[in-house]
Amino acid sequence: MAPKTKGLLFVLAAALLWSSGGIGIKSIPDSPLKVTFYRSLFAAIVLLLAFRPKPRWNVPFIIAIVSYASCLTTFVTATKLTTAANAIFLQYSGVIWVLIFSPIFLKEPLRRRDIISIVIALFGMALFFAGKLAAGGGAGNTIALLSGVFFAALIISLRKGHESAESAVTYGNLLASLAILPAIHNDLPLSSRSLLVLILLGVFQIGAAYALFVRGLRYVTATQASITGMIEPVANPIWVFLFLGERPSGYAILGAGIVLIAVLLSTVKETPAAEAVAAPD
């Protein structure tokens, strides 16, 4: 299997795992900070056992762990304060920042195809969420946009510091849980339902997903990884349908198709050299 194809499959698998987050977070009554604490704690435990990584105190590592912890916290908070659709759509505005800054910090080419793919994908997402994107919820929407900035910083720093990526996502989760602990230390008990949901989210939706994502980033550009990650909101209604029986609307199906077309457009083979994207120095 070609390296680029392998990398895209890893990122795709990560996006499918990420997509289970919305339904999981919405299914329990716990506060955003409490959800983030436990989810990150369980993810950190899994990643520590899987990778046994040592921290690498360089600039990409520090930016990655801070961005990672901030991205997790702001996304969960936004999901609680606004609609899940708003939170996901606005977070993925971070793809635009990746497109802009990848040529500067990673020296990756700015392809016209990637620009077109992002425009198409965002249009598809808007159509996908037709009727669900809600006005109001200003604080939640602002936090979701901020989450997109942190997400972009995370992807660029993981791609830049690929040798410390596994360590960064591990200690990023640990940092998130430790930073939040003082704010929730009086509210630590969980119901059995919440405990089960948060273990599943920590182990699979965060831990396993980011393990796959950092591996995929070794073989694809930051922009391609970001665009492929937009499969996440497309897959979310599949979980809703499977577990809640809620059928997606016609607009959602059409929007999902457009997003898939954008992802395929961004990954179509251009030249033989494009099949093996080396991790940046």
Tab-separated table of C-alpha atoms in Angstrom:
chain	number	residue	atom	x	y	z
A	1	MET	CA	0.000	0.000	0.000
A	2	ALA	CA	1.324	3.431	-0.951
A	3	PRO	CA	2.391	5.598	2.037
A	4	LYS	CA	-0.070	8.374	1.200
A	5	THR	CA	-2.967	5.921	0.922
A	6	LYS	CA	-2.021	4.370	4.241
A	7	GLY	CA	-1.837	7.792	5.870
A	8	LEU	CA	-5.257	8.810	4.560
A	9	LEU	CA	-6.790	5.573	5.850
A	10	PHE	CA	-5.370	6.225	9.314
A	11	VAL	CA	-6.813	9.765	9.309
A	12	LEU	CA	-10.157	8.463	8.012
A	13	ALA	CA	-10.323	5.900	10.819
A	14	ALA	CA	-9.545	8.651	13.344
A	15	ALA	CA	-12.340	10.832	11.935
A	16	LEU	CA	-14.843	7.986	12.250
A	17	LEU	CA	-13.910	7.542	15.901
A	18	TRP	CA	-14.093	11.303	16.536
A	19	SER	CA	-17.588	11.341	15.085
A	20	SER	CA	-18.947	9.419	18.073
A	21	GLY	CA	-18.152	12.324	20.401
A	22	GLY	CA	-21.244	14.453	19.860
A	23	ILE	CA	-23.778	11.780	20.713
A	24	GLY	CA	-21.689	10.658	23.686
A	25	ILE	CA	-21.297	14.133	25.184
A	26	LYS	CA	-24.965	14.966	24.676
A	27	SER	CA	-26.088	11.682	26.255
A	28	ILE	CA	-24.850	12.496	29.761
A	29	PRO	CA	-25.795	15.360	32.081
A	30	ASP	CA	-22.337	16.160	33.439
A	31	SER	CA	-20.730	19.595	33.089
A	32	PRO	CA	-18.339	20.375	30.191
A	33	LEU	CA	-15.294	20.541	32.446
A	34	LYS	CA	-16.184	17.268	34.148
A	35	VAL	CA	-16.652	15.544	30.797
A	36	THR	CA	-13.315	16.879	29.551
A	37	PHE	CA	-11.505	15.857	32.748
A	38	TYR	CA	-12.600	12.233	32.686
A	39	ARG	CA	-12.425	11.803	28.931
A	40	SER	CA	-8.879	13.153	28.827
A	41	LEU	CA	-7.853	11.199	31.914
A	42	PHE	CA	-8.966	7.877	30.431
A	43	ALA	CA	-7.373	8.771	27.084
A	44	ALA	CA	-4.068	9.673	28.788
A	45	ILE	CA	-4.008	6.338	30.628
A	46	VAL	CA	-4.581	4.410	27.393
A	47	LEU	CA	-1.952	6.381	25.472
A	48	LEU	CA	0.619	6.087	28.270
A	49	LEU	CA	0.167	2.318	28.293
A	50	ALA	CA	0.242	2.087	24.491
A	51	PHE	CA	3.168	4.395	23.710
A	52	ARG	CA	5.100	4.833	26.992
A	53	PRO	CA	6.275	8.163	25.541
A	54	LYS	CA	8.784	10.547	27.077
A	55	PRO	CA	8.095	14.293	26.811
A	56	ARG	CA	10.253	16.165	24.287
A	57	TRP	CA	10.628	19.746	25.426
A	58	ASN	CA	10.849	21.487	22.072
A	59	VAL	CA	8.663	24.227	20.601
A	60	PRO	CA	6.348	21.975	18.518
A	61	PHE	CA	5.790	19.703	21.546
A	62	ILE	CA	4.855	22.604	23.848
A	63	ILE	CA	2.547	24.198	21.262
A	64	ALA	CA	0.954	20.802	20.578
A	65	ILE	CA	0.156	19.907	24.202
A	66	VAL	CA	-1.240	23.367	24.987
A	67	SER	CA	-3.268	23.456	21.751
A	68	TYR	CA	-4.510	19.917	22.311
A	69	ALA	CA	-5.682	20.535	25.868
A	70	SER	CA	-7.296	23.823	24.802
A	71	CYS	CA	-8.993	22.243	21.772
A	72	LEU	CA	-10.551	19.471	23.850
A	73	THR	CA	-11.790	21.834	26.546
A	74	THR	CA	-13.224	24.462	24.197
A	75	PHE	CA	-14.973	21.908	21.982
A	76	VAL	CA	-16.731	20.181	24.875
A	77	THR	CA	-17.706	23.561	26.334
A	78	ALA	CA	-19.043	24.727	22.966
A	79	THR	CA	-21.026	21.496	22.529
A	80	LYS	CA	-22.724	22.157	25.847
A	81	LEU	CA	-23.378	25.884	25.218
A	82	THR	CA	-24.576	25.738	21.610
A	83	THR	CA	-25.951	23.081	19.286
A	84	ALA	CA	-23.735	20.106	18.368
A	85	ALA	CA	-24.084	21.183	14.720
A	86	ASN	CA	-22.801	24.696	15.469
A	87	ALA	CA	-19.897	23.347	17.524
A	88	ILE	CA	-18.711	20.911	14.851
A	89	PHE	CA	-19.233	23.281	11.902
A	90	LEU	CA	-17.445	26.197	13.548
A	91	GLN	CA	-14.599	24.057	14.849
A	92	TYR	CA	-13.871	22.947	11.301
A	93	SER	CA	-13.241	26.548	10.319
A	94	GLY	CA	-9.802	25.556	11.609
A	95	VAL	CA	-9.193	23.856	8.249
A	96	ILE	CA	-8.903	27.329	6.719
A	97	TRP	CA	-6.151	28.244	9.194
A	98	VAL	CA	-4.293	25.033	8.359
A	99	LEU	CA	-4.497	25.901	4.650
A	100	ILE	CA	-3.126	29.401	5.282
A	101	PHE	CA	-0.306	28.567	7.670
A	102	SER	CA	0.936	25.186	6.356
A	103	PRO	CA	3.000	26.805	3.576
A	104	ILE	CA	4.543	29.189	6.137
A	105	PHE	CA	5.401	26.822	8.984
A	106	LEU	CA	5.621	23.476	7.192
A	107	LYS	CA	6.763	24.578	3.717
A	108	GLU	CA	3.969	22.455	2.248
A	109	PRO	CA	2.668	23.572	-1.163
A	110	LEU	CA	-0.500	25.634	-1.371
A	111	ARG	CA	-2.446	23.680	-3.980
A	112	ARG	CA	-5.353	25.207	-5.851
A	113	ARG	CA	-7.074	21.829	-5.520
A	114	ASP	CA	-6.930	22.064	-1.712
A	115	ILE	CA	-8.471	25.546	-1.732
A	116	ILE	CA	-11.309	24.347	-3.964
A	117	SER	CA	-11.787	21.236	-1.819
A	118	ILE	CA	-12.114	23.265	1.377
A	119	VAL	CA	-14.645	25.658	-0.171
A	120	ILE	CA	-16.693	22.713	-1.470
A	121	ALA	CA	-16.454	20.870	1.853
A	122	LEU	CA	-17.581	23.885	3.888
A	123	PHE	CA	-20.512	24.387	1.510
A	124	GLY	CA	-21.409	20.720	1.904
A	125	MET	CA	-21.214	20.999	5.688
A	126	ALA	CA	-23.468	24.071	5.649
A	127	LEU	CA	-25.984	22.138	3.541
A	128	PHE	CA	-25.490	19.092	5.732
A	129	PHE	CA	-26.446	21.090	8.815
A	130	ALA	CA	-29.311	22.963	7.103
A	131	GLY	CA	-31.966	23.625	9.714
A	132	LYS	CA	-29.626	22.696	12.580
A	133	LEU	CA	-27.255	25.641	12.527
A	134	ALA	CA	-28.901	27.936	15.024
A	135	ALA	CA	-28.735	31.662	15.618
A	136	GLY	CA	-27.892	32.825	19.102
A	137	GLY	CA	-25.662	30.895	21.454
A	138	GLY	CA	-23.039	33.585	20.951
A	139	ALA	CA	-20.716	32.386	23.707
A	140	GLY	CA	-20.849	28.769	22.521
A	141	ASN	CA	-20.290	29.764	18.888
A	142	THR	CA	-17.323	31.964	19.815
A	143	ILE	CA	-15.784	29.152	21.852
A	144	ALA	CA	-16.331	26.770	18.913
A	145	LEU	CA	-14.450	29.150	16.587
A	146	LEU	CA	-11.658	29.333	19.145
A	147	SER	CA	-11.612	25.538	19.237
A	148	GLY	CA	-10.985	25.616	15.481
A	149	VAL	CA	-7.934	27.840	15.994
A	150	PHE	CA	-6.526	25.438	18.577
A	151	PHE	CA	-7.296	22.471	16.302
A	152	ALA	CA	-5.342	24.087	13.462
A	153	ALA	CA	-2.396	24.847	15.766
A	154	LEU	CA	-2.464	21.238	16.953
A	155	ILE	CA	-2.366	19.754	13.435
A	156	ILE	CA	0.448	22.030	12.289
A	157	SER	CA	2.543	21.412	15.417
A	158	LEU	CA	2.021	17.632	15.244
A	159	ARG	CA	3.056	17.619	11.591
A	160	LYS	CA	6.051	19.864	12.329
A	161	GLY	CA	7.203	17.854	15.346
A	162	HIS	CA	6.275	14.411	14.031
A	163	GLU	CA	8.945	12.722	16.168
A	164	SER	CA	7.165	13.908	19.318
A	165	ALA	CA	3.550	13.599	18.099
A	166	GLU	CA	2.647	10.515	20.155
A	167	SER	CA	4.155	12.107	23.238
A	168	ALA	CA	2.304	15.373	22.541
A	169	VAL	CA	-1.187	13.857	22.325
A	170	THR	CA	-0.501	11.749	25.432
A	171	TYR	CA	0.690	14.612	27.599
A	172	GLY	CA	-1.845	16.963	26.044
A	173	ASN	CA	-4.592	14.789	27.509
A	174	LEU	CA	-2.779	14.640	30.829
A	175	LEU	CA	-2.374	18.427	30.859
A	176	ALA	CA	-6.069	18.916	30.105
A	177	SER	CA	-7.162	16.678	32.984
A	178	LEU	CA	-4.719	18.163	35.491
A	179	ALA	CA	-5.596	21.739	34.543
A	180	ILE	CA	-9.301	21.076	35.023
A	181	LEU	CA	-9.036	19.047	38.249
A	182	PRO	CA	-8.961	22.059	40.645
A	183	ALA	CA	-12.215	23.375	39.141
A	184	ILE	CA	-14.142	20.118	39.615
A	185	HIS	CA	-12.494	18.471	42.631
A	186	ASN	CA	-15.725	18.879	44.612
A	187	ASP	CA	-17.779	17.261	41.848
A	188	LEU	CA	-15.858	14.109	40.934
A	189	PRO	CA	-18.475	11.348	41.449
A	190	LEU	CA	-20.054	9.905	38.303
A	191	SER	CA	-23.157	7.867	37.694
A	192	SER	CA	-22.519	4.395	36.298
A	193	ARG	CA	-23.912	5.520	32.936
A	194	SER	CA	-21.640	8.564	32.763
A	195	LEU	CA	-18.637	6.492	33.810
A	196	LEU	CA	-19.229	3.968	31.032
A	197	VAL	CA	-19.783	6.652	28.380
A	198	LEU	CA	-16.669	8.576	29.408
A	199	ILE	CA	-14.494	5.467	29.475
A	200	LEU	CA	-15.628	4.645	25.936
A	201	LEU	CA	-15.051	8.221	24.781
A	202	GLY	CA	-11.633	8.401	26.413
A	203	VAL	CA	-10.405	5.055	25.143
A	204	PHE	CA	-11.798	5.100	21.611
A	205	GLN	CA	-13.091	8.539	20.618
A	206	ILE	CA	-9.954	10.317	21.907
A	207	GLY	CA	-7.174	7.846	22.710
A	208	ALA	CA	-7.407	5.449	19.764
A	209	ALA	CA	-8.465	8.218	17.366
A	210	TYR	CA	-5.451	10.413	18.032
A	211	ALA	CA	-3.107	7.434	17.967
A	212	LEU	CA	-4.333	6.783	14.427
A	213	PHE	CA	-4.299	10.462	13.487
A	214	VAL	CA	-0.670	11.119	14.452
A	215	ARG	CA	0.383	8.014	12.548
A	216	GLY	CA	-1.477	9.191	9.464
A	217	LEU	CA	0.133	12.646	9.672
A	218	ARG	CA	3.503	11.102	8.913
A	219	TYR	CA	2.386	10.381	5.351
A	220	VAL	CA	0.004	13.192	4.337
A	221	THR	CA	0.129	16.968	4.423
A	222	ALA	CA	-1.552	18.919	7.199
A	223	THR	CA	-4.142	20.285	4.753
A	224	GLN	CA	-5.010	16.836	3.379
A	225	ALA	CA	-5.364	15.486	6.919
A	226	SER	CA	-7.647	18.385	7.832
A	227	ILE	CA	-9.886	17.904	4.808
A	228	THR	CA	-10.106	14.146	5.342
A	229	GLY	CA	-10.998	14.818	8.972
A	230	MET	CA	-14.138	16.575	7.753
A	231	ILE	CA	-15.606	13.093	7.372
A	232	GLU	CA	-16.249	13.369	11.125
A	233	PRO	CA	-19.472	15.443	10.948
A	234	VAL	CA	-20.659	13.411	7.967
A	235	ALA	CA	-20.359	10.205	9.990
A	236	ASN	CA	-22.022	11.636	13.088
A	237	PRO	CA	-25.620	11.034	11.859
A	238	ILE	CA	-24.721	7.401	11.230
A	239	TRP	CA	-24.204	6.955	14.969
A	240	VAL	CA	-27.427	8.859	15.653
A	241	PHE	CA	-29.313	6.628	13.223
A	242	LEU	CA	-27.824	3.420	14.636
A	243	PHE	CA	-28.397	4.266	18.297
A	244	LEU	CA	-31.400	6.614	18.221
A	245	GLY	CA	-33.122	5.659	14.968
A	246	GLU	CA	-33.124	9.271	13.735
A	247	ARG	CA	-33.023	9.364	9.937
A	248	PRO	CA	-30.929	12.102	8.282
A	249	SER	CA	-32.742	14.646	6.115
A	250	GLY	CA	-32.411	14.885	2.363
A	251	TYR	CA	-30.266	18.001	2.794
A	252	ALA	CA	-27.978	16.094	5.168
A	253	ILE	CA	-27.526	13.278	2.668
A	254	LEU	CA	-26.792	15.744	-0.152
A	255	GLY	CA	-24.387	17.729	2.031
A	256	ALA	CA	-22.623	14.545	3.092
A	257	GLY	CA	-22.169	13.591	-0.549
A	258	ILE	CA	-20.643	16.989	-1.320
A	259	VAL	CA	-18.203	16.678	1.578
A	260	LEU	CA	-17.168	13.233	0.352
A	261	ILE	CA	-16.578	14.651	-3.138
A	262	ALA	CA	-14.382	17.391	-1.616
A	263	VAL	CA	-12.361	14.833	0.332
A	264	LEU	CA	-11.867	12.709	-2.785
A	265	LEU	CA	-10.889	15.773	-4.822
A	266	SER	CA	-8.176	16.678	-2.317
A	267	THR	CA	-6.696	13.178	-2.314
A	268	VAL	CA	-6.705	12.311	-6.024
A	269	LYS	CA	-3.259	11.327	-7.196
A	270	GLU	CA	-1.452	14.111	-9.029
A	271	THR	CA	2.117	12.943	-9.553
A	272	PRO	CA	4.135	9.915	-8.475
A	273	ALA	CA	5.951	12.096	-5.946
A	274	ALA	CA	2.675	12.964	-4.250
A	275	GLU	CA	2.254	9.352	-3.228
A	276	ALA	CA	5.048	9.579	-0.650
A	277	VAL	CA	4.840	12.770	1.366
A	278	ALA	CA	7.739	12.742	3.784
A	279	ALA	CA	7.273	14.146	7.263
A	280	PRO	CA	8.782	17.660	7.471
A	281	ASP	CA	12.236	18.144	8.957
